GROMACS .gro file of C-alpha atoms in nm:
model
  489
    1MET     CA    1  17.306  16.599   7.806
    2PRO     CA    2  17.347  16.326   7.498
    3ASP     CA    3  17.145  16.370   7.201
    4PRO     CA    4  16.883  16.092   7.165
    5MET     CA    5  16.896  16.120   6.788
    6SER     CA    6  17.265  16.007   6.785
    7ARG     CA    7  17.195  15.691   6.969
    8PRO     CA    8  17.215  15.423   6.736
    9LEU     CA    9  16.923  15.152   6.656
   10ILE     CA   10  17.175  14.851   6.775
   11PRO     CA   11  17.410  14.974   7.065
   12ARG     CA   12  17.759  14.907   6.972
   13GLY     CA   13  17.902  14.573   7.021
   14ALA     CA   14  17.577  14.451   7.104
   15GLU     CA   15  17.594  14.183   6.819
   16ASP     CA   16  17.781  13.892   6.838
   17GLY     CA   17  17.860  13.645   6.548
   18GLY     CA   18  17.507  13.519   6.607
   19GLY     CA   19  17.368  13.822   6.527
   20HIS     CA   20  17.193  13.850   6.883
   21LEU     CA   21  17.078  14.174   7.000
   22GLU     CA   22  17.185  14.270   7.362
   23VAL     CA   23  16.916  14.446   7.545
   24VAL     CA   24  16.927  14.587   7.841
   25SER     CA   25  16.536  14.616   7.962
   26ASP     CA   26  16.436  14.815   8.281
   27PRO     CA   27  16.195  14.618   8.485
   28ASN     CA   28  15.989  14.982   8.533
   29ASN     CA   29  15.917  15.016   8.165
   30PRO     CA   30  15.592  14.880   8.052
   31VAL     CA   31  15.559  14.587   7.832
   32VAL     CA   32  15.475  14.679   7.472
   33GLY     CA   33  15.283  14.467   7.260
   34VAL     CA   34  15.259  14.458   6.867
   35LEU     CA   35  14.977  14.286   6.718
   36GLY     CA   36  15.062  14.178   6.402
   37THR     CA   37  15.375  14.014   6.193
   38GLY     CA   38  15.438  14.237   5.899
   39ASP     CA   39  15.735  14.511   5.824
   40VAL     CA   40  15.582  14.776   6.033
   41SER     CA   41  15.549  14.521   6.317
   42ARG     CA   42  15.882  14.373   6.287
   43SER     CA   43  16.068  14.706   6.266
   44LEU     CA   44  15.842  14.868   6.569
   45ALA     CA   45  15.969  14.556   6.770
   46THR     CA   46  16.293  14.633   6.660
   47ARG     CA   47  16.301  14.987   6.767
   48LEU     CA   48  16.136  14.929   7.122
   49LEU     CA   49  16.387  14.668   7.201
   50ALA     CA   50  16.656  14.912   7.122
   51ALA     CA   51  16.489  15.200   7.334
   52GLY     CA   52  16.505  14.951   7.625
   53TYR     CA   53  16.143  14.821   7.637
   54GLN     CA   54  15.988  14.468   7.682
   55VAL     CA   55  15.842  14.351   7.348
   56VAL     CA   56  15.560  14.065   7.320
   57VAL     CA   57  15.444  14.006   6.966
   58GLY     CA   58  15.115  13.903   6.891
   59SER     CA   59  15.056  13.630   6.583
   60ARG     CA   60  14.776  13.394   6.495
   61THR     CA   61  15.063  13.141   6.396
   62PRO     CA   62  15.343  13.276   6.622
   63ASN     CA   63  15.594  12.948   6.541
   64ARG     CA   64  15.602  13.052   6.150
   65PHE     CA   65  15.718  13.405   6.247
   66VAL     CA   66  15.961  13.382   6.525
   67LYS     CA   67  16.222  13.376   6.346
   68LEU     CA   68  16.162  13.703   6.172
   69PHE     CA   69  16.193  13.909   6.493
   70PRO     CA   70  16.466  14.004   6.721
   71GLU     CA   71  16.564  13.678   6.970
   72GLU     CA   72  16.460  13.932   7.219
   73ALA     CA   73  16.124  13.976   7.146
   74LYS     CA   74  15.850  13.749   7.278
   75VAL     CA   75  15.652  13.605   6.993
   76THR     CA   76  15.346  13.436   7.105
   77THR     CA   77  14.946  13.417   7.048
   78GLN     CA   78  14.740  13.719   7.012
   79MET     CA   79  14.556  13.645   7.336
   80GLU     CA   80  14.853  13.594   7.525
   81ALA     CA   81  15.057  13.924   7.381
   82ALA     CA   82  14.714  14.146   7.446
   83SER     CA   83  14.685  14.015   7.820
   84GLN     CA   84  15.075  14.054   7.886
   85ALA     CA   85  15.113  14.409   7.755
   86ASP     CA   86  15.023  14.727   7.933
   87LEU     CA   87  15.020  14.937   7.579
   88VAL     CA   88  14.955  14.757   7.228
   89PHE     CA   89  15.070  14.877   6.873
   90VAL     CA   90  14.761  14.746   6.634
   91ALA     CA   91  14.973  14.664   6.299
   92VAL     CA   92  14.736  14.507   6.128
   93TYR     CA   93  14.549  14.596   5.805
   94PRO     CA   94  14.232  14.795   5.889
   95GLU     CA   95  14.012  14.516   5.700
   96HIS     CA   96  14.152  14.271   5.969
   97HIS     CA   97  14.058  14.451   6.246
   98SER     CA   98  13.706  14.258   6.293
   99THR     CA   99  13.926  13.971   6.366
  100LEU     CA  100  14.058  14.105   6.694
  101VAL     CA  101  13.710  14.115   6.836
  102SER     CA  102  13.776  13.827   7.094
  103LEU     CA  103  14.053  14.001   7.227
  104LYS     CA  104  13.846  14.279   7.379
  105PRO     CA  105  13.852  14.121   7.762
  106ALA     CA  106  14.225  14.100   7.722
  107LEU     CA  107  14.229  14.509   7.604
  108ALA     CA  108  13.968  14.646   7.808
  109GLY     CA  109  14.117  14.971   7.985
  110LYS     CA  110  14.435  14.932   7.776
  111THR     CA  111  14.622  15.159   7.525
  112LEU     CA  112  14.568  15.098   7.138
  113VAL     CA  113  14.808  15.250   6.905
  114ASP     CA  114  14.643  15.218   6.535
  115VAL     CA  115  14.952  15.233   6.290
  116SER     CA  116  14.699  15.158   5.980
  117ASN     CA  117  14.669  15.360   5.646
  118GLY     CA  118  14.410  15.339   5.408
  119LEU     CA  119  14.411  15.246   5.060
  120ARG     CA  120  14.275  15.604   4.938
  121ILE     CA  121  14.220  15.944   5.052
  122SER     CA  122  13.881  15.967   5.251
  123ARG     CA  123  13.718  16.303   5.292
  124ASP     CA  124  13.417  16.183   5.449
  125GLY     CA  125  13.547  15.943   5.720
  126PRO     CA  126  13.494  15.755   5.949
  127SER     CA  127  13.913  15.698   6.002
  128ASN     CA  128  14.029  15.392   6.044
  129ALA     CA  129  14.105  15.470   6.431
  130GLU     CA  130  13.752  15.582   6.461
  131LEU     CA  131  13.610  15.241   6.350
  132LEU     CA  132  13.874  15.029   6.619
  133ALA     CA  133  13.751  15.264   6.887
  134ASP     CA  134  13.391  15.121   6.772
  135ILE     CA  135  13.530  14.779   6.794
  136PHE     CA  136  13.706  14.829   7.119
  137PRO     CA  137  13.497  15.088   7.349
  138GLU     CA  138  13.644  14.996   7.653
  139SER     CA  139  14.019  15.072   7.526
  140PHE     CA  140  14.193  15.380   7.487
  141ILE     CA  141  14.259  15.445   7.097
  142VAL     CA  142  14.570  15.651   7.013
  143LYS     CA  143  14.651  15.711   6.650
  144GLY     CA  144  14.988  15.747   6.552
  145PHE     CA  145  15.325  15.645   6.382
  146ASN     CA  146  15.128  15.578   6.054
  147THR     CA  147  15.347  15.860   5.865
  148ILE     CA  148  15.650  15.656   5.960
  149SER     CA  149  15.800  15.429   5.713
  150ALA     CA  150  15.903  15.055   5.833
  151TRP     CA  151  16.261  15.173   5.743
  152THR     CA  152  16.274  15.497   5.956
  153LEU     CA  153  16.122  15.317   6.233
  154GLN     CA  154  16.417  15.017   6.180
  155THR     CA  155  16.704  15.254   6.140
  156GLY     CA  156  16.609  15.503   6.358
  157PRO     CA  157  16.513  15.907   6.302
  158ARG     CA  158  16.740  16.056   6.072
  159ASP     CA  159  16.738  16.277   5.771
  160GLY     CA  160  16.463  16.510   5.968
  161ASN     CA  161  16.230  16.235   5.940
  162ARG     CA  162  16.140  16.286   6.316
  163GLN     CA  163  15.770  16.378   6.343
  164VAL     CA  164  15.506  16.145   6.440
  165PHE     CA  165  15.132  16.276   6.488
  166LEU     CA  166  14.932  16.152   6.741
  167CYS     CA  167  14.532  16.219   6.824
  168SER     CA  168  14.326  16.049   7.080
  169ASP     CA  169  14.042  16.145   7.317
  170SER     CA  170  14.223  16.023   7.611
  171GLN     CA  171  14.498  16.263   7.717
  172LYS     CA  172  14.662  15.979   7.955
  173ALA     CA  173  14.687  15.760   7.691
  174LYS     CA  174  14.846  16.023   7.424
  175ASN     CA  175  15.100  16.105   7.686
  176SER     CA  176  15.217  15.749   7.751
  177VAL     CA  177  15.257  15.711   7.387
  178LYS     CA  178  15.438  16.071   7.382
  179GLN     CA  179  15.661  15.922   7.609
  180ILE     CA  180  15.770  15.611   7.404
  181CYS     CA  181  15.799  15.825   7.116
  182HIS     CA  182  16.050  16.049   7.269
  183ARG     CA  183  16.255  15.747   7.399
  184MET     CA  184  16.240  15.601   7.043
  185GLY     CA  185  16.420  15.925   6.937
  186PHE     CA  186  16.094  16.080   6.751
  187ILE     CA  187  15.917  16.395   6.826
  188PRO     CA  188  15.522  16.324   6.896
  189ILE     CA  189  15.326  16.619   6.764
  190ASP     CA  190  14.979  16.657   6.940
  191MET     CA  191  14.699  16.662   6.662
  192GLY     CA  192  14.406  16.688   6.926
  193LEU     CA  193  14.137  16.474   6.958
  194LEU     CA  194  14.069  16.122   6.770
  195SER     CA  195  13.845  16.303   6.523
  196SER     CA  196  14.182  16.457   6.394
  197SER     CA  197  14.271  16.087   6.298
  198LEU     CA  198  14.115  16.091   5.952
  199GLU     CA  199  14.368  16.401   5.865
  200ILE     CA  200  14.676  16.181   5.985
  201GLU     CA  201  14.579  15.867   5.812
  202ASN     CA  202  14.559  16.102   5.470
  203GLN     CA  203  14.896  16.255   5.488
  204PRO     CA  204  15.071  15.941   5.374
  205LEU     CA  205  14.877  15.943   5.072
  206TYR     CA  206  14.901  16.288   4.935
  207LEU     CA  207  15.118  16.318   4.620
  208PHE     CA  208  15.297  16.678   4.619
  209PRO     CA  209  14.975  16.832   4.742
  210SER     CA  210  15.191  17.178   4.706
  211TRP     CA  211  15.290  17.072   4.341
  212HIS     CA  212  14.999  17.025   4.146
  213ILE     CA  213  14.913  17.381   4.030
  214PRO     CA  214  15.286  17.479   3.970
  215PHE     CA  215  15.310  17.150   3.770
  216ILE     CA  216  15.020  17.190   3.547
  217CYS     CA  217  15.091  17.593   3.513
  218THR     CA  218  15.441  17.491   3.379
  219LEU     CA  219  15.338  17.204   3.167
  220SER     CA  220  15.034  17.445   3.011
  221LEU     CA  221  15.294  17.721   2.937
  222PHE     CA  222  15.553  17.458   2.809
  223VAL     CA  223  15.300  17.318   2.592
  224PHE     CA  224  15.143  17.658   2.463
  225PHE     CA  225  15.498  17.789   2.380
  226TYR     CA  226  15.625  17.476   2.236
  227PHE     CA  227  15.327  17.462   1.987
  228TYR     CA  228  15.360  17.861   1.944
  229ASN     CA  229  15.743  17.793   1.829
  230PHE     CA  230  15.656  17.533   1.604
  231THR     CA  231  15.385  17.705   1.415
  232ARG     CA  232  15.636  18.005   1.355
  233ASP     CA  233  16.006  17.840   1.330
  234VAL     CA  234  15.879  17.472   1.150
  235LEU     CA  235  15.520  17.509   1.007
  236HIS     CA  236  15.603  17.837   0.872
  237PRO     CA  237  15.867  17.768   0.644
  238TYR     CA  238  15.763  17.427   0.543
  239ILE     CA  239  15.388  17.607   0.418
  240SER     CA  240  15.524  17.935   0.286
  241THR     CA  241  15.863  17.796   0.103
  242GLY     CA  242  15.837  17.411   0.145
  243LYS     CA  243  16.172  17.376   0.349
  244ASN     CA  244  16.204  17.109   0.585
  245ALA     CA  245  16.298  17.215   0.904
  246PHE     CA  246  16.112  16.941   1.130
  247TYR     CA  247  16.458  16.863   1.263
  248LYS     CA  248  16.421  17.127   1.494
  249MET     CA  249  16.150  17.000   1.686
  250PRO     CA  250  16.344  16.778   1.953
  251VAL     CA  251  16.626  17.052   2.042
  252ASP     CA  252  16.592  17.408   1.878
  253THR     CA  253  16.204  17.416   1.967
  254VAL     CA  254  16.252  17.260   2.306
  255ASN     CA  255  16.519  17.507   2.379
  256LEU     CA  256  16.311  17.828   2.271
  257SER     CA  257  16.034  17.735   2.500
  258LEU     CA  258  16.214  17.648   2.839
  259PRO     CA  259  16.339  18.025   2.885
  260SER     CA  260  15.999  18.145   2.796
  261VAL     CA  261  15.855  17.905   3.091
  262ALA     CA  262  16.104  18.022   3.287
  263LEU     CA  263  16.063  18.363   3.278
  264VAL     CA  264  15.703  18.360   3.285
  265MET     CA  265  15.709  18.105   3.601
  266LEU     CA  266  15.970  18.357   3.786
  267ALA     CA  267  15.732  18.639   3.712
  268LEU     CA  268  15.419  18.456   3.859
  269VAL     CA  269  15.664  18.412   4.172
  270TYR     CA  270  15.649  18.795   4.253
  271LEU     CA  271  15.314  18.905   4.088
  272PRO     CA  272  15.114  18.778   4.396
  273GLY     CA  273  15.303  18.980   4.634
  274LEU     CA  274  15.262  19.280   4.402
  275ASN     CA  275  14.877  19.237   4.391
  276ALA     CA  276  14.851  19.197   4.773
  277ALA     CA  277  15.058  19.500   4.822
  278TYR     CA  278  14.810  19.732   4.593
  279LEU     CA  279  14.518  19.536   4.755
  280GLN     CA  280  14.590  19.648   5.077
  281LEU     CA  281  14.682  20.013   4.931
  282TRP     CA  282  14.327  20.009   4.760
  283ARG     CA  283  14.160  19.860   5.113
  284GLY     CA  284  14.359  20.102   5.331
  285THR     CA  285  14.416  19.831   5.568
  286LYS     CA  286  14.605  19.492   5.600
  287TYR     CA  287  14.318  19.371   5.854
  288ARG     CA  288  14.140  19.201   5.547
  289ARG     CA  289  14.154  18.863   5.427
  290PHE     CA  290  14.288  18.809   5.062
  291PRO     CA  291  14.100  18.644   4.836
  292ASN     CA  292  14.110  18.251   4.862
  293TRP     CA  293  14.267  18.255   4.512
  294LEU     CA  294  14.527  18.526   4.603
  295ASP     CA  295  14.578  18.360   4.951
  296ARG     CA  296  14.670  18.035   4.791
  297TRP     CA  297  14.901  18.175   4.520
  298LEU     CA  298  15.096  18.326   4.779
  299THR     CA  299  15.156  18.002   4.956
  300LEU     CA  300  15.267  17.842   4.645
  301ARG     CA  301  15.576  18.099   4.534
  302LYS     CA  302  15.831  17.823   4.646
  303GLN     CA  303  15.696  17.607   4.400
  304PHE     CA  304  15.645  17.819   4.114
  305GLY     CA  305  16.041  17.919   4.169
  306LEU     CA  306  16.162  17.593   4.154
  307CYS     CA  307  15.978  17.544   3.851
  308SER     CA  308  16.136  17.825   3.683
  309PHE     CA  309  16.469  17.725   3.807
  310LEU     CA  310  16.425  17.396   3.670
  311CYS     CA  311  16.342  17.528   3.332
  312ALA     CA  312  16.653  17.754   3.353
  313VAL     CA  313  16.861  17.478   3.407
  314LEU     CA  314  16.731  17.293   3.147
  315HIS     CA  315  16.757  17.579   2.913
  316ALA     CA  316  17.130  17.614   2.996
  317ILE     CA  317  17.243  17.242   2.910
  318TYR     CA  318  17.035  17.257   2.578
  319SER     CA  319  17.227  17.595   2.476
  320LEU     CA  320  17.546  17.429   2.586
  321SER     CA  321  17.460  17.118   2.361
  322LEU     CA  322  17.351  17.298   2.057
  323PRO     CA  323  17.704  17.301   1.873
  324MET     CA  324  17.718  16.908   1.925
  325ARG     CA  325  17.440  16.845   1.717
  326LYS     CA  326  17.511  16.758   1.335
  327SER     CA  327  17.256  16.985   1.176
  328ALA     CA  328  17.471  17.264   1.352
  329ARG     CA  329  17.775  17.138   1.197
  330PHE     CA  330  17.640  17.108   0.857
  331LYS     CA  331  17.513  17.475   0.881
  332LEU     CA  332  17.861  17.570   0.972
  333ILE     CA  333  18.015  17.399   0.686
  334ASN     CA  334  17.765  17.537   0.453
  335GLU     CA  335  17.825  17.874   0.582
  336ALA     CA  336  18.175  17.866   0.529
  337TYR     CA  337  18.171  17.720   0.174
  338ARG     CA  338  17.910  17.998   0.092
  339GLN     CA  339  18.145  18.283   0.195
  340VAL     CA  340  18.414  18.151  -0.001
  341LYS     CA  341  18.216  18.088  -0.298
  342ASP     CA  342  18.090  18.458  -0.258
  343GLY     CA  343  18.438  18.587  -0.198
  344VAL     CA  344  18.330  18.719   0.127
  345ALA     CA  345  18.657  18.802   0.311
  346ASP     CA  346  18.533  18.870   0.675
  347SER     CA  347  18.187  18.782   0.812
  348TRP     CA  348  18.257  18.956   1.127
  349VAL     CA  349  17.936  19.158   1.271
  350ASP     CA  350  17.996  19.388   1.576
  351ALA     CA  351  17.636  19.427   1.639
  352ASP     CA  352  17.615  19.032   1.646
  353VAL     CA  353  17.891  18.992   1.873
  354TRP     CA  354  17.806  19.240   2.106
  355ARG     CA  355  17.451  19.115   2.107
  356MET     CA  356  17.574  18.712   2.197
  357GLU     CA  357  17.818  18.863   2.455
  358LEU     CA  358  17.586  19.071   2.637
  359TYR     CA  359  17.282  18.793   2.600
  360LEU     CA  360  17.515  18.549   2.738
  361SER     CA  361  17.688  18.757   3.033
  362VAL     CA  362  17.326  18.876   3.135
  363GLY     CA  363  17.184  18.497   3.134
  364ILE     CA  364  17.495  18.351   3.329
  365MET     CA  365  17.416  18.610   3.618
  366ALA     CA  366  17.029  18.542   3.594
  367LEU     CA  367  17.093  18.172   3.628
  368GLY     CA  368  17.340  18.242   3.939
  369LEU     CA  369  17.062  18.468   4.106
  370LEU     CA  370  16.812  18.194   4.022
  371SER     CA  371  17.066  17.898   4.176
  372LEU     CA  372  17.087  18.103   4.502
  373LEU     CA  373  16.705  18.152   4.533
  374ALA     CA  374  16.665  17.771   4.483
  375VAL     CA  375  16.920  17.676   4.728
  376THR     CA  376  16.805  17.925   4.994
  377SER     CA  377  16.446  17.781   4.974
  378LEU     CA  378  16.576  17.431   5.104
  379PRO     CA  379  16.459  17.391   5.453
  380SER     CA  380  16.815  17.292   5.559
  381VAL     CA  381  16.956  17.618   5.417
  382ALA     CA  382  16.653  17.847   5.540
  383GLY     CA  383  16.717  17.761   5.879
  384THR     CA  384  17.045  17.850   5.918
  385VAL     CA  385  16.944  18.232   5.808
  386ASN     CA  386  16.750  18.489   6.018
  387TRP     CA  387  16.400  18.618   5.872
  388ARG     CA  388  16.574  18.968   5.743
  389GLU     CA  389  16.853  18.780   5.579
  390PHE     CA  390  16.601  18.523   5.400
  391SER     CA  391  16.372  18.796   5.313
  392PHE     CA  392  16.662  18.976   5.173
  393VAL     CA  393  16.771  18.683   4.941
  394GLN     CA  394  16.423  18.576   4.837
  395SER     CA  395  16.282  18.965   4.791
  396SER     CA  396  16.559  19.166   4.679
  397LEU     CA  397  16.752  18.921   4.522
  398GLY     CA  398  16.491  18.759   4.340
  399HIS     CA  399  16.373  19.062   4.171
  400GLY     CA  400  16.719  19.093   4.047
  401ALA     CA  401  16.682  18.781   3.920
  402LEU     CA  402  16.387  18.849   3.730
  403THR     CA  403  16.556  19.179   3.610
  404MET     CA  404  16.877  18.993   3.471
  405ALA     CA  405  16.598  18.710   3.280
  406THR     CA  406  16.389  19.010   3.181
  407VAL     CA  407  16.738  19.207   3.001
  408HIS     CA  408  16.836  18.861   2.886
  409THR     CA  409  16.555  18.816   2.688
  410LEU     CA  410  16.555  19.235   2.589
  411VAL     CA  411  16.887  19.137   2.468
  412TYR     CA  412  16.839  18.864   2.262
  413GLY     CA  413  16.517  19.067   2.104
  414TRP     CA  414  16.730  19.375   2.043
  415ASP     CA  415  16.598  19.499   1.718
  416ARG     CA  416  16.410  19.200   1.615
  417ALA     CA  417  16.086  19.302   1.754
  418PHE     CA  418  16.079  19.564   1.474
  419ASP     CA  419  16.191  19.333   1.175
  420ARG     CA  420  15.859  19.269   0.978
  421SER     CA  421  16.050  18.900   0.875
  422GLN     CA  422  16.032  18.806   1.258
  423TYR     CA  423  15.622  18.804   1.249
  424ARG     CA  424  15.539  18.485   1.063
  425PHE     CA  425  15.187  18.406   1.032
  426CYS     CA  426  15.148  18.767   1.146
  427LEU     CA  427  15.220  18.609   1.497
  428PRO     CA  428  15.470  18.833   1.715
  429PRO     CA  429  15.830  18.685   1.805
  430THR     CA  430  15.828  18.447   2.135
  431PHE     CA  431  16.026  18.685   2.302
  432VAL     CA  432  15.747  18.964   2.283
  433LEU     CA  433  15.466  18.762   2.443
  434VAL     CA  434  15.717  18.650   2.727
  435LEU     CA  435  15.810  19.005   2.806
  436ILE     CA  436  15.447  19.126   2.894
  437LEU     CA  437  15.413  18.960   3.251
  438PRO     CA  438  15.787  19.063   3.400
  439CYS     CA  439  15.790  19.404   3.276
  440VAL     CA  440  15.462  19.455   3.413
  441VAL     CA  441  15.626  19.324   3.769
  442LEU     CA  442  15.905  19.490   3.763
  443LEU     CA  443  15.705  19.845   3.664
  444GLY     CA  444  15.476  19.756   3.919
  445ARG     CA  445  15.765  19.700   4.168
  446LEU     CA  446  15.927  20.015   4.077
  447ALA     CA  447  15.610  20.199   4.141
  448LEU     CA  448  15.603  20.095   4.478
  449PHE     CA  449  15.941  20.318   4.541
  450VAL     CA  450  15.748  20.648   4.486
  451PRO     CA  451  15.758  20.829   4.848
  452CYS     CA  452  15.400  20.876   4.858
  453VAL     CA  453  15.311  20.513   4.780
  454ALA     CA  454  15.610  20.377   4.988
  455GLY     CA  455  15.533  20.564   5.284
  456ARG     CA  456  15.137  20.471   5.292
  457LEU     CA  457  15.213  20.100   5.245
  458ARG     CA  458  15.442  20.124   5.523
  459LYS     CA  459  15.187  20.286   5.763
  460ILE     CA  460  14.931  20.042   5.666
  461ARG     CA  461  15.143  19.724   5.716
  462ARG     CA  462  15.258  19.884   6.076
  463GLY     CA  463  14.866  19.889   6.175
  464TRP     CA  464  14.709  20.217   6.035
  465GLU     CA  465  14.371  20.200   5.865
  466ARG     CA  466  14.239  20.422   5.628
  467SER     CA  467  13.871  20.377   5.763
  468ARG     CA  468  13.998  20.499   6.153
  469HIS     CA  469  14.084  20.870   6.233
  470VAL     CA  470  14.389  20.800   6.466
  471GLY     CA  471  14.699  20.990   6.485
  472PHE     CA  472  14.982  20.803   6.364
  473ALA     CA  473  15.315  20.883   6.339
  474LEU     CA  474  15.601  20.657   6.143
  475PRO     CA  475  15.932  20.580   6.375
  476PRO     CA  476  16.219  20.747   6.166
  477GLU     CA  477  16.440  20.509   5.952
  478ARG     CA  478  16.729  20.585   5.729
  479GLY     CA  479  16.727  20.465   5.374
  480PHE     CA  480  16.373  20.283   5.394
  481SER     CA  481  16.259  20.209   5.051
  482GLY     CA  482  15.890  20.124   5.096
  483ALA     CA  483  15.905  19.806   4.893
  484GLU     CA  484  16.146  19.586   5.053
  485ASP     CA  485  15.836  19.325   5.183
  486VAL     CA  486  15.634  19.308   4.870
  487SER     CA  487  15.678  18.967   4.801
  488ASN     CA  488  15.665  18.882   5.175
  489VAL     CA  489  15.303  18.950   5.242
   0.00000   0.00000   0.00000
């Protein structure tokens, strides 16, 4: 059976030199009307014609807009379109719905599809579709196609943008619109009664709803670490010795702040799963809901991880750019001149060399694992792996990435944490603050490998409850660690 998604919007060979569209309409198909002449109206008419429907467009001034529509679409008055059509798409701005009152007799008993959206997110209602239902009580109102852009309607469903959310109080009317969705190549999603129309109308107006908290958290951490590093590395030498180090602000200070944010954000990805595991152990059951804040945190782990990945990539780019700065060249020349002046023959220091070699090696491995996590989180990639594979990458390899990033920071710190000169203004080095949360997560993870803890957690997740005295025997399973699914609660 051919895939309807592969059907082109305009059939091959359908255009001649004059740009005419060859449409083979089935006389058994209903006549579909479109009220309005905007971008959505033209896109709907074009797509409906390509799906084989007869289309009649209603306009207050048909002669003015007739050339904007395909030749096969009949552009006429609103009354005539409403009278001829069996099903009507209302592609008119909601503030102009009242101008359609004169069409009540012609639209009585017919299905009206409201494709409008509001100007802002509405919490209380009523929705545009419900207001339209009040204007046309004798018609069957269906809310749909408002989440699909005019471009998608015109070019056809591609790039995964196939879902059309529908709701109506009339199941028959909704089924007729579902059939049209299938013919046009889209996938209808039944959202229930017309009371759900407010939710559907709000969907296109949300601006990255799942990213608000991760973005604010990332920005807040960056601002904190930036000013912390500025205080220690720029402000301290200026106040204590009068040395001007403000040139560090655009690159050095930013490059010190980015990895700090990346590591803390990565720890925040796995901390909620750890909290959930210990909460289940404390409660002795998995059948009690998590607190709302923890439940919300668990659903935002993907966004936290991608923010961490962004900061890590920027840190790598900034680090590669460090030698290209004028300040780095001047420092290198001055250091070489100082060594010649002091008669230093060899400035090689084994400890510093090993520190940098290990620091770079572990950092590259951490970035590689983090890149794998980011790629696997993409829907197109996640859909090609099974749940066990996805869980292994996101949990086991994810903790491996956190471990590598923590070791990367530890190698950077090495013995600097015990150097009193590093505590400027009595403030500890930045890496000391950064390591607190990742170490807590990794140590908490290791505690779940203790056999008695791992066995108890596994029993709880298989339905055992502490408050019920029921015999419970775990099935034998070799090599079980008891902590594999901590991050997938």
